Amino acid sequence: AQSVAQPEDQVNVAEGNPLTVKCTYSVSGNPYLFWYVQYPNRGLQFLLKYITGDNLVKGSYGFEAEFNKSQTSFHLKKPSALVSDSALYFCAVRDMNTGGFKTIFGAGTRLFVKA
Amino acid sequence: GAGVSQSPSNKVTEKGKDVELRCDPISGHTALYWYRQSLGQGLEFLIYFQGNSAPDKSGLPSDRFSAERTGGSVSTLTIQRTQQEDSAVYLCASSRTGEVHQPQHFGDGTRLSIL
């Protein structure tokens, strides 16, 4: 079965420090991976995606993610965290077993950036 | 507006009542999704519409849940005989097409509370 795991419920980082939010996946075939961010009382916002090509993907707000096929990971990174980055982050994968229209979301990782 | 619009933003109702939730997708987007999110948790897929094709209803949790999409645009999610476990945030998303590389654009959700 296709799945995505976010092993950390919460990540704490000081402002200005680099941040990493972890994601691992399990799929049959090629993975189609996404990161979304959710601010309080708002819907999810798309950050970036990996479909094919370069393993390092750059996205919105200075975020990037590294696709690692051997480790089946797609960790979200940012070189210098901002307090305003504090939010709930979701990793997601398209479920190709059902034609690709369904998206499987991880449980989410809450990021706290301390000033 | 240019984004996905959902109404109402909040709905409080008594157990046993029926509720209707509305979603206006981004103009021109052919794919529309409904999800349920319980208390800051991950997203549970409910239903998917693509153009004029029959919707995929495989995620609907019971026959009390139904959804329709009129004219390929506005969608309504109806919950009949609401139960307390239906309390959640219901999120709608649309994408330009249903292709796997397309990111989803989310509305801010309807927060449903069943008393």
Tab-separated table of C-alpha atoms in Angstrom:
chain	number	residue	atom	x	y	z
A	1	ALA	CA	0.000	0.000	0.000
A	2	GLN	CA	1.105	3.543	-0.673
A	3	SER	CA	1.907	5.536	2.423
A	4	VAL	CA	3.780	8.519	3.753
A	5	ALA	CA	5.223	8.935	7.236
A	6	GLN	CA	6.249	12.014	9.159
A	7	PRO	CA	8.146	10.623	12.116
A	8	GLU	CA	8.151	13.826	14.182
A	9	ASP	CA	4.978	15.285	15.642
A	10	GLN	CA	6.832	18.492	16.446
A	11	VAL	CA	10.067	20.208	15.511
A	12	ASN	CA	11.529	23.088	17.495
A	13	VAL	CA	14.171	25.361	16.058
A	14	ALA	CA	15.615	28.768	16.893
A	15	GLU	CA	15.119	31.621	14.463
A	16	GLY	CA	18.015	31.869	12.049
A	17	ASN	CA	18.948	28.200	12.382
A	18	PRO	CA	18.430	25.669	9.603
A	19	LEU	CA	15.327	23.521	9.814
A	20	THR	CA	14.467	20.055	8.580
A	21	VAL	CA	11.053	18.396	8.581
A	22	LYS	CA	11.286	14.703	7.778
A	23	CYS	CA	9.168	12.613	5.443
A	24	THR	CA	9.507	9.049	4.222
A	25	TYR	CA	7.299	7.337	1.697
A	26	SER	CA	6.356	3.908	0.456
A	27	VAL	CA	5.020	3.616	-3.085
A	28	SER	CA	4.978	1.201	-5.967
A	29	GLY	CA	6.431	2.827	-9.032
A	30	ASN	CA	7.578	6.410	-9.320
A	31	PRO	CA	6.639	8.691	-6.439
A	32	TYR	CA	4.850	12.001	-6.919
A	33	LEU	CA	5.603	13.921	-3.735
A	34	PHE	CA	4.329	17.210	-2.337
A	35	TRP	CA	4.787	19.437	0.683
A	36	TYR	CA	2.007	21.653	2.002
A	37	VAL	CA	1.867	24.114	4.903
A	38	GLN	CA	-1.160	24.948	7.039
A	39	TYR	CA	-1.464	28.080	9.174
A	40	PRO	CA	-4.065	28.249	11.963
A	41	ASN	CA	-7.654	28.282	10.729
A	42	ARG	CA	-6.548	28.188	7.108
A	43	GLY	CA	-6.473	25.608	4.350
A	44	LEU	CA	-3.296	23.962	3.126
A	45	GLN	CA	-0.927	25.882	0.879
A	46	PHE	CA	1.262	24.192	-1.690
A	47	LEU	CA	5.017	24.605	-1.078
A	48	LEU	CA	6.778	22.372	-3.576
A	49	LYS	CA	6.653	19.074	-5.425
A	50	TYR	CA	8.888	16.372	-6.819
A	51	ILE	CA	7.779	14.699	-10.014
A	52	THR	CA	11.012	13.912	-11.820
A	53	GLY	CA	14.394	15.470	-12.504
A	54	ASP	CA	16.710	17.130	-10.015
A	55	ASN	CA	16.665	15.639	-6.546
A	56	LEU	CA	16.786	19.089	-4.932
A	57	VAL	CA	13.508	20.904	-5.410
A	58	LYS	CA	13.056	24.574	-4.593
A	59	GLY	CA	9.715	25.973	-3.555
A	60	SER	CA	7.904	28.878	-1.996
A	61	TYR	CA	9.113	31.022	0.946
A	62	GLY	CA	12.701	29.791	0.664
A	63	PHE	CA	11.861	26.143	1.311
A	64	GLU	CA	13.480	23.277	-0.522
A	65	ALA	CA	13.253	19.509	-0.351
A	66	GLU	CA	15.640	16.740	-1.190
A	67	PHE	CA	14.365	13.594	-2.864
A	68	ASN	CA	16.403	10.533	-1.904
A	69	LYS	CA	15.292	7.410	-3.726
A	70	SER	CA	17.551	4.981	-1.865
A	71	GLN	CA	16.289	6.190	1.497
A	72	THR	CA	12.725	6.764	0.224
A	73	SER	CA	12.775	10.183	1.828
A	74	PHE	CA	11.656	13.669	0.878
A	75	HIS	CA	12.766	15.936	3.725
A	76	LEU	CA	11.758	19.593	3.761
A	77	LYS	CA	14.518	22.078	4.528
A	78	LYS	CA	15.179	25.764	4.944
A	79	PRO	CA	18.614	27.289	5.555
A	80	SER	CA	17.426	29.958	8.003
A	81	ALA	CA	14.142	29.635	9.892
A	82	LEU	CA	11.787	32.530	10.551
A	83	VAL	CA	9.278	32.848	13.383
A	84	SER	CA	6.628	33.182	10.680
A	85	ASP	CA	7.484	29.663	9.462
A	86	SER	CA	5.772	28.270	12.546
A	87	ALA	CA	2.909	26.166	11.193
A	88	LEU	CA	1.751	22.621	10.474
A	89	TYR	CA	3.547	20.906	7.596
A	90	PHE	CA	2.196	18.000	5.566
A	91	CYS	CA	4.049	15.664	3.270
A	92	ALA	CA	1.877	13.985	0.639
A	93	VAL	CA	2.127	11.406	-2.119
A	94	ARG	CA	-0.163	10.624	-5.021
A	95	ASP	CA	-1.739	7.190	-4.679
A	96	MET	CA	-0.861	5.616	-8.012
A	97	ASN	CA	-2.627	2.373	-7.063
A	98	THR	CA	-5.927	4.179	-7.596
A	99	GLY	CA	-5.003	6.125	-10.707
A	100	GLY	CA	-3.150	8.966	-9.045
A	101	PHE	CA	-6.008	11.319	-8.245
A	102	LYS	CA	-6.070	10.442	-4.565
A	103	THR	CA	-3.462	12.091	-2.410
A	104	ILE	CA	-2.245	10.433	0.768
A	105	PHE	CA	-1.226	12.916	3.429
A	106	GLY	CA	1.082	12.361	6.352
A	107	ALA	CA	-0.112	13.083	9.860
A	108	GLY	CA	1.640	16.439	9.853
A	109	THR	CA	4.582	17.952	11.730
A	110	ARG	CA	4.137	21.051	13.809
A	111	LEU	CA	7.067	23.428	13.458
A	112	PHE	CA	7.817	25.917	16.209
A	113	VAL	CA	10.392	28.595	15.476
A	114	LYS	CA	11.491	30.459	18.576
A	115	ALA	CA	12.739	34.040	18.403
B	1	GLY	CA	-11.773	36.019	-5.479
B	2	ALA	CA	-9.072	33.957	-7.098
B	3	GLY	CA	-8.936	31.193	-4.530
B	4	VAL	CA	-11.141	28.306	-3.447
B	5	SER	CA	-14.078	29.584	-1.448
B	6	GLN	CA	-15.949	27.553	1.152
B	7	SER	CA	-19.105	28.406	3.049
B	8	PRO	CA	-20.082	28.593	5.765
B	9	SER	CA	-16.772	29.037	7.556
B	10	ASN	CA	-18.331	27.707	10.751
B	11	LYS	CA	-21.417	25.595	11.334
B	12	VAL	CA	-22.858	24.505	14.655
B	13	THR	CA	-25.824	22.166	14.566
B	14	GLU	CA	-27.630	19.641	16.697
B	15	LYS	CA	-27.126	15.934	16.393
B	16	GLY	CA	-29.537	14.430	13.892
B	17	LYS	CA	-29.821	17.502	11.665
B	18	ASP	CA	-28.726	17.612	8.042
B	19	VAL	CA	-25.980	20.005	6.908
B	20	GLU	CA	-24.820	21.276	3.535
B	21	LEU	CA	-21.316	22.547	2.926
B	22	ARG	CA	-20.461	24.506	-0.193
B	23	CYS	CA	-17.289	24.800	-2.237
B	24	ASP	CA	-16.539	27.199	-5.083
B	25	PRO	CA	-13.371	26.005	-6.831
B	26	ILE	CA	-10.949	28.182	-8.754
B	27	SER	CA	-12.458	29.073	-12.103
B	28	GLY	CA	-11.362	26.654	-14.821
B	29	HIS	CA	-10.185	23.949	-12.451
B	30	THR	CA	-11.613	20.623	-13.525
B	31	ALA	CA	-10.662	18.552	-10.488
B	32	LEU	CA	-12.307	19.001	-7.089
B	33	TYR	CA	-11.619	17.162	-3.834
B	34	TRP	CA	-13.247	16.991	-0.409
B	35	TYR	CA	-11.260	16.080	2.706
B	36	ARG	CA	-12.007	15.834	6.399
B	37	GLN	CA	-9.519	16.998	9.009
B	38	SER	CA	-10.071	16.191	12.655
B	39	LEU	CA	-8.552	18.521	15.273
B	40	GLY	CA	-5.240	19.442	13.620
B	41	GLN	CA	-4.711	15.923	12.333
B	42	GLY	CA	-3.983	14.658	8.868
B	43	LEU	CA	-6.425	14.772	6.005
B	44	GLU	CA	-8.908	12.031	5.231
B	45	PHE	CA	-9.931	11.800	1.567
B	46	LEU	CA	-13.689	11.836	1.039
B	47	ILE	CA	-14.555	12.279	-2.643
B	48	TYR	CA	-13.084	13.396	-5.960
B	49	PHE	CA	-14.700	14.971	-9.024
B	50	GLN	CA	-12.976	15.232	-12.395
B	51	GLY	CA	-14.780	17.066	-15.165
B	52	ASN	CA	-17.964	15.288	-16.177
B	53	SER	CA	-16.770	11.860	-15.070
B	54	ALA	CA	-18.504	9.919	-12.337
B	55	PRO	CA	-17.040	10.932	-8.985
B	56	ASP	CA	-14.909	8.630	-6.893
B	57	LYS	CA	-16.870	8.231	-3.676
B	58	SER	CA	-14.644	5.583	-2.146
B	59	GLY	CA	-13.630	7.774	0.785
B	60	LEU	CA	-17.110	8.653	2.025
B	61	PRO	CA	-17.347	7.170	5.549
B	62	SER	CA	-21.031	6.227	5.450
B	63	ASP	CA	-24.182	6.517	3.355
B	64	ARG	CA	-25.080	9.618	5.369
B	65	PHE	CA	-22.472	11.478	3.325
B	66	SER	CA	-23.081	12.544	-0.255
B	67	ALA	CA	-21.712	15.155	-2.616
B	68	GLU	CA	-22.553	16.631	-5.953
B	69	ARG	CA	-20.949	19.022	-8.359
B	70	THR	CA	-23.216	21.050	-10.574
B	71	GLY	CA	-22.106	22.240	-13.983
B	72	GLY	CA	-18.558	21.183	-13.313
B	73	SER	CA	-18.106	24.035	-10.856
B	74	VAL	CA	-19.719	24.462	-7.440
B	75	SER	CA	-19.841	21.435	-5.178
B	76	THR	CA	-21.930	20.685	-2.101
B	77	LEU	CA	-21.158	18.081	0.535
B	78	THR	CA	-24.234	16.934	2.438
B	79	ILE	CA	-24.220	15.102	5.735
B	80	GLN	CA	-27.544	13.657	6.791
B	81	ARG	CA	-28.546	12.823	10.363
B	82	THR	CA	-25.330	14.264	11.743
B	83	GLN	CA	-23.491	12.503	14.555
B	84	GLN	CA	-21.015	13.933	17.039
B	85	GLU	CA	-18.161	12.069	15.338
B	86	ASP	CA	-18.857	14.142	12.224
B	87	SER	CA	-17.394	17.162	14.007
B	88	ALA	CA	-14.310	18.194	12.036
B	89	VAL	CA	-13.000	20.698	9.536
B	90	TYR	CA	-14.137	19.890	6.007
B	91	LEU	CA	-11.669	21.080	3.390
B	92	CYS	CA	-12.273	21.475	-0.307
B	93	ALA	CA	-9.493	21.664	-2.877
B	94	SER	CA	-9.313	22.101	-6.616
B	95	SER	CA	-6.606	21.598	-9.204
B	96	ARG	CA	-6.276	22.669	-12.801
B	97	THR	CA	-6.615	19.074	-13.939
B	98	GLY	CA	-6.577	15.705	-12.237
B	99	GLU	CA	-3.066	14.941	-13.464
B	100	VAL	CA	-0.639	13.659	-10.867
B	101	HIS	CA	1.781	16.591	-11.091
B	102	GLN	CA	-0.870	19.192	-10.368
B	103	PRO	CA	-0.841	20.660	-6.842
B	104	GLN	CA	-4.110	21.183	-5.044
B	105	HIS	CA	-5.410	24.584	-3.980
B	106	PHE	CA	-7.340	24.507	-0.732
B	107	GLY	CA	-10.108	26.589	0.712
B	108	ASP	CA	-10.033	27.607	4.368
B	109	GLY	CA	-12.541	24.934	5.284
B	110	THR	CA	-15.827	24.668	7.120
B	111	ARG	CA	-15.514	23.960	10.824
B	112	LEU	CA	-18.452	21.729	11.699
B	113	SER	CA	-19.479	21.221	15.302
B	114	ILE	CA	-22.221	18.762	16.218
B	115	LEU	CA	-23.768	19.332	19.634
